[in-house]
Short mmCIF file of C-alpha atoms and ligand atoms in Angstrom, two decimals:
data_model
loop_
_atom_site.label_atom_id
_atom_site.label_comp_id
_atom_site.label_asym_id
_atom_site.label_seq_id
_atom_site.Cartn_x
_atom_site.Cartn_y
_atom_site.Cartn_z
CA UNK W 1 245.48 132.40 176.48
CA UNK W 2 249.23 131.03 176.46
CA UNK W 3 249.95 127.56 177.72
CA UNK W 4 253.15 125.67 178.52
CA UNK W 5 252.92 122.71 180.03
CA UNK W 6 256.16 120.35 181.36
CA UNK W 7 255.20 116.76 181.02
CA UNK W 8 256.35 113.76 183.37
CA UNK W 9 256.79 110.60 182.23
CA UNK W 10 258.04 107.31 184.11
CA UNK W 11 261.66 106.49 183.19
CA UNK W 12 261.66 103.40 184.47
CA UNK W 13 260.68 101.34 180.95
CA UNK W 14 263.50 104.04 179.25
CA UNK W 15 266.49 101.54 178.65
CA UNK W 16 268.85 102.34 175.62
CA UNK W 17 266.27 101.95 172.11
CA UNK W 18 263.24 101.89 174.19
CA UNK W 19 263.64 105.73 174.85
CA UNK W 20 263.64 106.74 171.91
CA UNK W 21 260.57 104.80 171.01
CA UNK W 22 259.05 105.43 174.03
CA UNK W 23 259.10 109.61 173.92
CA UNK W 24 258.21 109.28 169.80
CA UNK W 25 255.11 107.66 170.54
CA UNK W 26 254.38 110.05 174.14
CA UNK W 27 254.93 113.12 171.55
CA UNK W 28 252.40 111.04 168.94
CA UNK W 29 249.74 110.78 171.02
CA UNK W 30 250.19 114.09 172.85
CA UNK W 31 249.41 115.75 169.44
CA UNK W 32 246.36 113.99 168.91
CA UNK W 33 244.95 114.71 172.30
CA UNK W 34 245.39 118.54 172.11
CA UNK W 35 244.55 118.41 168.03
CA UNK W 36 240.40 119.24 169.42
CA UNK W 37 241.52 122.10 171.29
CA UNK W 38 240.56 125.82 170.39
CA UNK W 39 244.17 126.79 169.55
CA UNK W 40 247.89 126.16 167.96
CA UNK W 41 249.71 123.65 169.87
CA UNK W 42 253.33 122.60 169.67
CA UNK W 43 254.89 119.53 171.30
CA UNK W 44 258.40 119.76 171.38
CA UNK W 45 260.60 117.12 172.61
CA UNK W 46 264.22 118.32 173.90
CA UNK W 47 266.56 116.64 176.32
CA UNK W 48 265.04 114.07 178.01
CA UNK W 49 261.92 116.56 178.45
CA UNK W 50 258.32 116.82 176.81
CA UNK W 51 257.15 120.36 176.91
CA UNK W 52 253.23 121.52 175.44
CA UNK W 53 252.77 125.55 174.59
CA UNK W 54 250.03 126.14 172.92
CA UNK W 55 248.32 129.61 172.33
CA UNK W 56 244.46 129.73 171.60
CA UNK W 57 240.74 130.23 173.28
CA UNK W 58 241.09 127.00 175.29
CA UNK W 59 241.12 126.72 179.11
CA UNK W 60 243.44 125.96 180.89
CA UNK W 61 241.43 122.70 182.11
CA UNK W 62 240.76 121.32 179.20
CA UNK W 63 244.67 121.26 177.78
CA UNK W 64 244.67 119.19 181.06
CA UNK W 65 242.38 117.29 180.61
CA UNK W 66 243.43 116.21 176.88
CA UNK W 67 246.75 115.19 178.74
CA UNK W 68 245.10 113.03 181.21
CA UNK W 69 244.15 111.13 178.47
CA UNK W 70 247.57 110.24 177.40
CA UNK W 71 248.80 106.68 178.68
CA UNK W 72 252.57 107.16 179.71
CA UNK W 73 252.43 110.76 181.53
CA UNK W 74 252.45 110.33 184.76
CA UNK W 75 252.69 113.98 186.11
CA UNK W 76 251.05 117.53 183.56
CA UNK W 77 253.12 120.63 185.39
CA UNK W 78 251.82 124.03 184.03
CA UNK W 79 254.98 126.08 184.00
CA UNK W 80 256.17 129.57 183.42
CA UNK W 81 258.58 128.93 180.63
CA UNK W 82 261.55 131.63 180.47
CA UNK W 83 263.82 131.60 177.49
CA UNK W 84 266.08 133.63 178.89
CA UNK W 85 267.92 132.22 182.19
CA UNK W 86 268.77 135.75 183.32
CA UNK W 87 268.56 135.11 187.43
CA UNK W 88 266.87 138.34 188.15
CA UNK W 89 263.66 136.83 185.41
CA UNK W 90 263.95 133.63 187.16
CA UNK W 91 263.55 135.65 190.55
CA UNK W 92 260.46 138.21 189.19
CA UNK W 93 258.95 134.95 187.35
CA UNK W 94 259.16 133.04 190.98
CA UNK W 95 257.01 135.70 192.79
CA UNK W 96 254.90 136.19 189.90
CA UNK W 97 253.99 132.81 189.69
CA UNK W 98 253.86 132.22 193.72
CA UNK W 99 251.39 135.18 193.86
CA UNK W 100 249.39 134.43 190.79
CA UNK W 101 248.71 130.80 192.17
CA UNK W 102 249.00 131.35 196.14
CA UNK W 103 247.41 134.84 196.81
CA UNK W 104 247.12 136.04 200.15
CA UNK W 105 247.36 132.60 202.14
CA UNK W 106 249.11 133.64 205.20
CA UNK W 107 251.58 131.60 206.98
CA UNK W 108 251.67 129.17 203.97
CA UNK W 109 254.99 127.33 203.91
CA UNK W 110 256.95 126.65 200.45
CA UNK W 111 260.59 125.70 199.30
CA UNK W 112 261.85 126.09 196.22
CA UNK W 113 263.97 123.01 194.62
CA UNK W 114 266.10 124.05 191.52
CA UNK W 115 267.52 121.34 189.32
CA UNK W 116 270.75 122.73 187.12
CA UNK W 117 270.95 120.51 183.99
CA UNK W 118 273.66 122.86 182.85
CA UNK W 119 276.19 122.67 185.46
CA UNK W 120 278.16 125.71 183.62
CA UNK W 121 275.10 127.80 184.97
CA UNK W 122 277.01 130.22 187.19
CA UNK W 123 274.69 129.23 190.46
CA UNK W 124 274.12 126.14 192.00
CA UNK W 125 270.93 124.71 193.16
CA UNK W 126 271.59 125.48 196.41
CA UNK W 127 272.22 128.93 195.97
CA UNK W 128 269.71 129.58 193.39
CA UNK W 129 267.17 127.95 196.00
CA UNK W 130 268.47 129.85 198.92
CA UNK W 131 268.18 133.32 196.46
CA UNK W 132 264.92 132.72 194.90
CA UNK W 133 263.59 131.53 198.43
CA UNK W 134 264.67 135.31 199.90
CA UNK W 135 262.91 137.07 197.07
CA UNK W 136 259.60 135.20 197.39
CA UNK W 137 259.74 136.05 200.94
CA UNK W 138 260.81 140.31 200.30
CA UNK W 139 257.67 139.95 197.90
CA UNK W 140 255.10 137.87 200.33
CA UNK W 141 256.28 138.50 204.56
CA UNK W 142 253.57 136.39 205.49
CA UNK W 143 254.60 133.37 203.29
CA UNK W 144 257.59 131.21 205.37
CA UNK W 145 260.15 128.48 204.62
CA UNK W 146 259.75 124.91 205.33
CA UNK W 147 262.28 122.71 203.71
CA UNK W 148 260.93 119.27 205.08
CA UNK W 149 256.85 119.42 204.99
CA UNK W 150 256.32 122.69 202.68
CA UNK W 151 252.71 123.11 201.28
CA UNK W 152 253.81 124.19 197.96
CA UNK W 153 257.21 122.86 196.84
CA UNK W 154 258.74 125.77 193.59
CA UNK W 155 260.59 124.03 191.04
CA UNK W 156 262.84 125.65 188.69
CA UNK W 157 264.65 123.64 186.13
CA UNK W 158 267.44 125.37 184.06
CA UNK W 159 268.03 123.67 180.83
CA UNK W 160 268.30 125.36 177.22
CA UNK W 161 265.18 126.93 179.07
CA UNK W 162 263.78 127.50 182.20
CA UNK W 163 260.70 125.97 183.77
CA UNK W 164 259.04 126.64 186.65
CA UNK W 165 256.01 125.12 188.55
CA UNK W 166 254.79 123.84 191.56
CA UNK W 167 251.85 122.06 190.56
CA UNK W 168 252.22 118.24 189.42
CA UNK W 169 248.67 117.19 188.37
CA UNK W 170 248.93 112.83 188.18
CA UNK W 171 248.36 111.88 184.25
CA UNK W 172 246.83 108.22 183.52
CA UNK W 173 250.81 106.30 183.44
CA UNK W 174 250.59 103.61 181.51
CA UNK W 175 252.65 103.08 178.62
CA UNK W 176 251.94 105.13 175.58
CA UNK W 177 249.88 103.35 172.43
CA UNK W 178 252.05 102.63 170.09
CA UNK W 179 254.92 101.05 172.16
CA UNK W 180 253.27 97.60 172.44
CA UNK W 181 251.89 96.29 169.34
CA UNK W 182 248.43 95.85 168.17
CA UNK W 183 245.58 94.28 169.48
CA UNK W 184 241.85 93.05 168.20
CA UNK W 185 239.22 93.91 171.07
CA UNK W 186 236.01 92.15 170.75
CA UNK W 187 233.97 95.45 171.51
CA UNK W 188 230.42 94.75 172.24
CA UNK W 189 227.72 97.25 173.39
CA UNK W 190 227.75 96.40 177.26
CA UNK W 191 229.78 97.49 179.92
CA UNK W 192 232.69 95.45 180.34
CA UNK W 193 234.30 95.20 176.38
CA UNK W 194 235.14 99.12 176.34
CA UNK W 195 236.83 99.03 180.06
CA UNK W 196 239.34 96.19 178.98
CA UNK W 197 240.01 97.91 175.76
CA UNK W 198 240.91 100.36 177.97
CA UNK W 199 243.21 98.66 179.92
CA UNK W 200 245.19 97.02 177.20
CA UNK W 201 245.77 99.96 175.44
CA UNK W 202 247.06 101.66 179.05
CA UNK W 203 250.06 99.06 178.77
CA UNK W 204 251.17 100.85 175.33
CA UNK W 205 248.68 98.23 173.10
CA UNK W 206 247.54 99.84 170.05
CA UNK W 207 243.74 98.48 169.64
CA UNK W 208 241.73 97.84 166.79
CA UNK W 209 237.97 96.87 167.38
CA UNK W 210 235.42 94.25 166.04
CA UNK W 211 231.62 94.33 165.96
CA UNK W 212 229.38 91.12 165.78
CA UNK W 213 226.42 92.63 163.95
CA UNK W 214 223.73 90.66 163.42
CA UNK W 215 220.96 92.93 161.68
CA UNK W 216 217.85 92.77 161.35
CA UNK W 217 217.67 90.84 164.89
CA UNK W 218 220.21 93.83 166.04
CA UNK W 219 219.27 97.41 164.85
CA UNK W 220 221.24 100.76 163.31
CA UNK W 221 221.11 102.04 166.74
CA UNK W 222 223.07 98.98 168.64
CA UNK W 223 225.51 99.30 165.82
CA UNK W 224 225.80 103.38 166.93
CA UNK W 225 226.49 102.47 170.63
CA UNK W 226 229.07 100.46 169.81
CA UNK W 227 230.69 103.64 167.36
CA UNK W 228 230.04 105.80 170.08
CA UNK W 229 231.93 103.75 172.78
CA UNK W 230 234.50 103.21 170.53
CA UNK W 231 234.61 106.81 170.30
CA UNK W 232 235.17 107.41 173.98
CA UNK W 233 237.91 105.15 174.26
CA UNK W 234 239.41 106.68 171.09
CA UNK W 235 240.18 109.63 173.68
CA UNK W 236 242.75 107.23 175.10
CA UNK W 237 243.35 104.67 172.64
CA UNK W 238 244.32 106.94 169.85
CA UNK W 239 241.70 106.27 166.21
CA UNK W 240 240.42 102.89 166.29
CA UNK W 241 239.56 101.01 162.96
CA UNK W 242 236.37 98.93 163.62
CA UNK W 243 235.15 96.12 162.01
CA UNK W 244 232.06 95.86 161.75
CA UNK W 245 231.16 91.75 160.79
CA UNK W 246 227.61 90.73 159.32
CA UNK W 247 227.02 88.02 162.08
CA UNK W 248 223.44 87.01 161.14
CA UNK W 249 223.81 84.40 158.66
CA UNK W 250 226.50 82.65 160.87
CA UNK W 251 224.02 82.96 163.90
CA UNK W 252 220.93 81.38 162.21
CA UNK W 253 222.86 78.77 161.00
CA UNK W 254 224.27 78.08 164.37
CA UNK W 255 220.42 78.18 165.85
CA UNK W 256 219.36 76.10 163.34
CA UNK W 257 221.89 73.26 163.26
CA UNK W 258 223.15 73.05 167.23
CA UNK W 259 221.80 71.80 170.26
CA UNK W 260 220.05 74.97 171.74
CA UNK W 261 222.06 74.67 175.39
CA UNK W 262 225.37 74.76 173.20
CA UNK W 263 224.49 77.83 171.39
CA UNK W 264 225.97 80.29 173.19
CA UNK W 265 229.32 78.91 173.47
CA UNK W 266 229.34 77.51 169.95
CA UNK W 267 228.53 81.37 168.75
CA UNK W 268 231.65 82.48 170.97
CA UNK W 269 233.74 79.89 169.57
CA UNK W 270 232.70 81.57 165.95
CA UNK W 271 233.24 84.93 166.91
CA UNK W 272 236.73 84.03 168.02
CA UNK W 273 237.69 82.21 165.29
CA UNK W 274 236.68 85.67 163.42
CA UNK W 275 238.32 87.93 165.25
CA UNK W 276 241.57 86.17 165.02
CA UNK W 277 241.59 86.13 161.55
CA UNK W 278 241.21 89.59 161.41
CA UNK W 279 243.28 89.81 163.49
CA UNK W 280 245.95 88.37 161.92
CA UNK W 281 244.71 89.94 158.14
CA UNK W 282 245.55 93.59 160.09
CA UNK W 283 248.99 92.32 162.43
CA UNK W 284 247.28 92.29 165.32
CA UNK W 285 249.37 89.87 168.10
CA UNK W 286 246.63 89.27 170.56
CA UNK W 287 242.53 89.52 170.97
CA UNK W 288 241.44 90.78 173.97
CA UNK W 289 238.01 90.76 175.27
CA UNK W 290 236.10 91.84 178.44
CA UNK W 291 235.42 88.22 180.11
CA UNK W 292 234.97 87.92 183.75
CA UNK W 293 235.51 84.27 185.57
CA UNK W 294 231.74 83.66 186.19
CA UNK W 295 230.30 86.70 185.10
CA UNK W 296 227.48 84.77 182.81
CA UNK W 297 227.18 81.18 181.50
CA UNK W 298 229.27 81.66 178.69
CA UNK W 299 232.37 82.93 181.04
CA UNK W 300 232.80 79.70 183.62
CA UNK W 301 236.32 78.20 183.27
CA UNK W 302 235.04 75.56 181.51
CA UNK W 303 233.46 78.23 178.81
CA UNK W 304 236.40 79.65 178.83
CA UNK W 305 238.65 76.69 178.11
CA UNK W 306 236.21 75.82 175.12
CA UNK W 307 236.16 79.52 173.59
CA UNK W 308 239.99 79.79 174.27
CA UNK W 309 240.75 76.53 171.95
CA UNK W 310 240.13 77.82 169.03
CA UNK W 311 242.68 80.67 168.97
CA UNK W 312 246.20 80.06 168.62
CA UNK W 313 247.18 83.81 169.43
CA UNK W 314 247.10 85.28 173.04
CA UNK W 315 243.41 86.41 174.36
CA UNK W 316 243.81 89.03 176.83
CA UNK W 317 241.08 89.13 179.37
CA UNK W 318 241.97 91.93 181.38
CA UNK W 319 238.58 92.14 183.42
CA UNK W 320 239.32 88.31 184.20
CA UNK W 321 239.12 88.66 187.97
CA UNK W 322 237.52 91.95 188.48
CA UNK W 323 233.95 91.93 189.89
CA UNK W 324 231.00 93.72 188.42
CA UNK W 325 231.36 96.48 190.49
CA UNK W 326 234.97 97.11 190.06
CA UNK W 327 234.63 96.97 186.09
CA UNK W 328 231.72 99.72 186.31
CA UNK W 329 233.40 101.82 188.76
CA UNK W 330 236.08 101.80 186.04
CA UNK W 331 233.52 102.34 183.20
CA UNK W 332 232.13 105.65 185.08
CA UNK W 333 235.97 106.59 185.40
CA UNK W 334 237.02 106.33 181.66
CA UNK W 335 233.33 107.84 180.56
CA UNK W 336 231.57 105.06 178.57
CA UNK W 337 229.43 103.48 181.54
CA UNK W 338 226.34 105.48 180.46
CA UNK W 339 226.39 104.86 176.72
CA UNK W 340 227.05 101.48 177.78
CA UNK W 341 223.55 100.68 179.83
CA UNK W 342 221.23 102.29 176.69
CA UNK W 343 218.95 99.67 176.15
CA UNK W 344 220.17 98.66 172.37
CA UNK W 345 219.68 94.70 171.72
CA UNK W 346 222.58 92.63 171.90
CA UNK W 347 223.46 89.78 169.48
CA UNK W 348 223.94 86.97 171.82
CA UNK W 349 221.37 88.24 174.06
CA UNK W 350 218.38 87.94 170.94
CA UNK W 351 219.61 84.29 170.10
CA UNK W 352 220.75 83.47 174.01
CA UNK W 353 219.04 79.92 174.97
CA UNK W 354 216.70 79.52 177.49
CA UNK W 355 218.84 77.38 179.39
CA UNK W 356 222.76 77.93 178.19
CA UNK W 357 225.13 75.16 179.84
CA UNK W 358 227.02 76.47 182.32
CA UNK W 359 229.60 73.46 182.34
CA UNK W 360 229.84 72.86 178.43
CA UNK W 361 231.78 70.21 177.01
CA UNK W 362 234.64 71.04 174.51
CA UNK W 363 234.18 67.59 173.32
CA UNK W 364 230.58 68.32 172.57
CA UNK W 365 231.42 71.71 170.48
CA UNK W 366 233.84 69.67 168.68
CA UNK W 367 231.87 67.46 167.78
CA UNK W 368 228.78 69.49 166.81
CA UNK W 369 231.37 71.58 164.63
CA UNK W 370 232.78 68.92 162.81
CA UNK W 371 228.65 67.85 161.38
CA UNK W 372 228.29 71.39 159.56
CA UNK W 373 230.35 73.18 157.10
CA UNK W 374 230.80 76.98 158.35
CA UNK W 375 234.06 77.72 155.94
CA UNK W 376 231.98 78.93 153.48
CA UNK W 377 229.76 81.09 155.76
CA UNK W 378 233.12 82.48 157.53
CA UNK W 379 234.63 83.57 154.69
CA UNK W 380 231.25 85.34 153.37
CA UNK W 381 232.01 87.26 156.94
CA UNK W 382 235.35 88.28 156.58
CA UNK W 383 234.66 89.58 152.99
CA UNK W 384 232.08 91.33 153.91
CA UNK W 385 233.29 93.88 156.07
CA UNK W 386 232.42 97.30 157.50
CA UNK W 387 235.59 99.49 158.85
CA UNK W 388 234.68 102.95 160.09
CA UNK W 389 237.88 104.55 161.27
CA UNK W 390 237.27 106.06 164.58
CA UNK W 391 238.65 109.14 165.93
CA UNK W 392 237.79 111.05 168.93
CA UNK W 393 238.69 114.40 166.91
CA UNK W 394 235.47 114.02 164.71
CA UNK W 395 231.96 113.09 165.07
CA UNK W 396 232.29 111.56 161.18
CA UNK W 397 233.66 108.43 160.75
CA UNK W 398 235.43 108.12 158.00
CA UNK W 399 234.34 104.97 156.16
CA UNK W 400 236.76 103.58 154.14
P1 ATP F 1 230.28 93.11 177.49
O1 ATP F 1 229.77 93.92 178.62
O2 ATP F 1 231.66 93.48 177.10
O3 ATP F 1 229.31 93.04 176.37
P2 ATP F 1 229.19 90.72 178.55
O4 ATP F 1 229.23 90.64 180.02
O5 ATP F 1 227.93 91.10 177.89
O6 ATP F 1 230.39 91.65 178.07
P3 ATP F 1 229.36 88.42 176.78
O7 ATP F 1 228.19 88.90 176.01
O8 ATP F 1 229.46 87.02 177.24
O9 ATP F 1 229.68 89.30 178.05
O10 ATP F 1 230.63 88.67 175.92
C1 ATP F 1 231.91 88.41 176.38
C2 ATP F 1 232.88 89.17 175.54
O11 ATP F 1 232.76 88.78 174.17
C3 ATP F 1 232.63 90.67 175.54
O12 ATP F 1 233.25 91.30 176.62
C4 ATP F 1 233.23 91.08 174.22
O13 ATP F 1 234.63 91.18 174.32
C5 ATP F 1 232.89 89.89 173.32
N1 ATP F 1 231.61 90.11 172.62
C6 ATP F 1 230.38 89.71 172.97
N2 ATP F 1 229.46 90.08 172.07
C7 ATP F 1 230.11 90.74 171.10
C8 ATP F 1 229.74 91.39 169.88
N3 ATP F 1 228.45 91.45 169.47
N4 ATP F 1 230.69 91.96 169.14
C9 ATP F 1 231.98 91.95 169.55
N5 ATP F 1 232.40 91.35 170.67
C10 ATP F 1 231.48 90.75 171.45
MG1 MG F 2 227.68 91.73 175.94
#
């Protein structure tokens, strides 16, 4: 099966440099989404377009949906891609494609819309529409012009090639990865982590992942959920490197030495600390994390304001006014909502207090910090890592 695809992006970010940029990292990402597909694809990037042909076993459906996965499309057009612009192909090529996609629907109404990037083309659009619009109609009698409210709008583009479509299918829009930096998401094993990866990474963010593992309280298989939802996000995210960070010594030591209502938020204020350094050890500009004003003891304001002080670089919190609802309607959207609710233990949940304080007291963390030495325990974490390099493409991940 041949493919050719015309791809839509918004032009609005597209100022000067940022094109340039912009379209290289599109065309990036566009390869790795159609890399798992049962054929040879080609992305090829000419004047001011993005075009996808591809020849191979795959369906149609799935080259589309590879390409909603690509932040920064906004519209996938399957087109019937003529080399030649000889304007009796253009004419057979518009019937053939109105009557392979719109067979027998009497009285349906259509207009065709030609765009003329070459203006030496010896037609205008007008002309072009008014001639391709008569031969449609010699082909189909029962089909009839509506130029204001058509049901199926024909475009034909004439560039170094010719395209024509008349189905826009909406891609993801966004910003492609790549365009925006880096970022460190705090992914976890619940719901709400994998969803605000998500949405970072929509604005162009590049994201790289950390995992507070805290075996033997937390098993292989909590470790896997978190691989595997890293995986799913991968689809749109582009390969992830996560870090996986041996949390148990740092956790007993916290449940041994602190006040048990100031656990949780003293364990936060560790795994921050953490994942900033790494963050900053792989140039990432920002954490980001999937917090929710009030969500659970350890998200209040006032949690918030005591987890936040110990970072000095941005923490995106993406989810921050979202209810629970909203953020699983969005996990079911972007797939990862039912690896999400497996039952796997959670490290804060295993060493969560009975009662944590909802209204903790950064004074009090302080305070508690400053009466034990943790350097020594951090640093055995950070040198002590696990990075599996994540990629939707394969079901191995590569350790390095
Ligand atoms: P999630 O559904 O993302 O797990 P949650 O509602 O369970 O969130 P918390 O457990 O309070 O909330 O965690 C808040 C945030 O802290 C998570 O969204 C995630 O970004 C980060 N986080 C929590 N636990 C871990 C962990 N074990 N490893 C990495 N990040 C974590
Ligand atoms: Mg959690």
């Amino acid at each position: 099966m041949k493919h050719s695809f015309l791809i839509k992006y918004a032009e609005i970010a597209l100022k000067g440099k940022n094109r340039h940029l912009f379209e290289g990292a599109l065309v990036q990402q566009i390869k790795y989404a159609v890399r798992s597909l049962d054929g040879d694809f080609e992305v090829k990037r000419t004047q001011g377009r993005i075009y996808v042909e591809g020849e191979g076993d795959a369906y149609e459906e799935d080259v589309i949906d590879a390409l909603k996965h690509v932040f920064g499309i906004v519209g996938i057009c399957p087109i019937e891609r003529l080399e030649d612009d000889d304007f009796d192909e253009i004419c057979r090529a518009a019937v053939a494609h109105m009557g392979a996609n719109y067979p027998d629907m009497d009285g349906l109404t259509f207009k065709v819309e030609a765009r003329r990037a070459r203006k030496d083309y010896f037609k205008d659009s007008m002309e072009i529409n008014a001639d391709v619009g008569e031969a449609i109609l010699d082909a189909y009698p029962w089909l009839r012009v509506d130029v204001h409210h058509p049901d199926v709008s024909l475009y034909i583009e004439i560039r170094e090639s010719v395209s024509i479509y008349s189905k826009v299918i909406p891609g993801p829009g966004g910003m492609p990865v790549g365009t925006s930096g880096k970022a460190m998401l705090l992914l976890s094993g619940g719901i709400d982590s994998p969803v605000a990866g998500y949405m970072i990474a929509k604005r162009g963010v590049k994201i790289d992942a950390v995992y507070f593992h805290a075996p033997p309280y937390t098993s292989e298989r909590a470790k896997q959920k978190v691989v595997d939802l890293a995986r799913i996000i991968s689809a749109y995210t582009g390969p992830i490197y996560l870090h996986v960070i041996n949390f148990t010594d740092i956790q007993l030591y916290i449940h041994e030495k602190c006040p048990h209502e100031e656990l949780t938020i003293i364990m936060r204020r560790y795994m921050m600390r953490i994942a900033e350094r790494l963050a900053r050890q792989n140039n990432a500009l920002a954490l980001v994390t999937g917090e929710s004003i009030g969500q659970v003891a350890s998200q209040t304001i006032q949690s918030l304001l005591s987890t936040n002080e110990v970072c000095t670089l941005p923490v995106f919190r993406p989810l921050i006014a979202f209810d629970k609802q909203e953020i699983i309607n969005l996990a079911q959207k972007i797939g990862t909502f039912e690896t999400s609710i497996l039952p796997f233990e959670d490290c804060c949940t295993i060493f969560a207090p009975k009662n944590p304080k909802t209204m903790p007291h950064l004074d009090e963390c302080l305070k508690i910090e400053a009466s034990y030495d943790f350097e020594s325990l951090l640093e055995e974490a950070l040198n002590n890592i696990e990075v599996k390099f994540i990629n939707k493409n394969s079901d191995v991940d590569d350790l390095l």
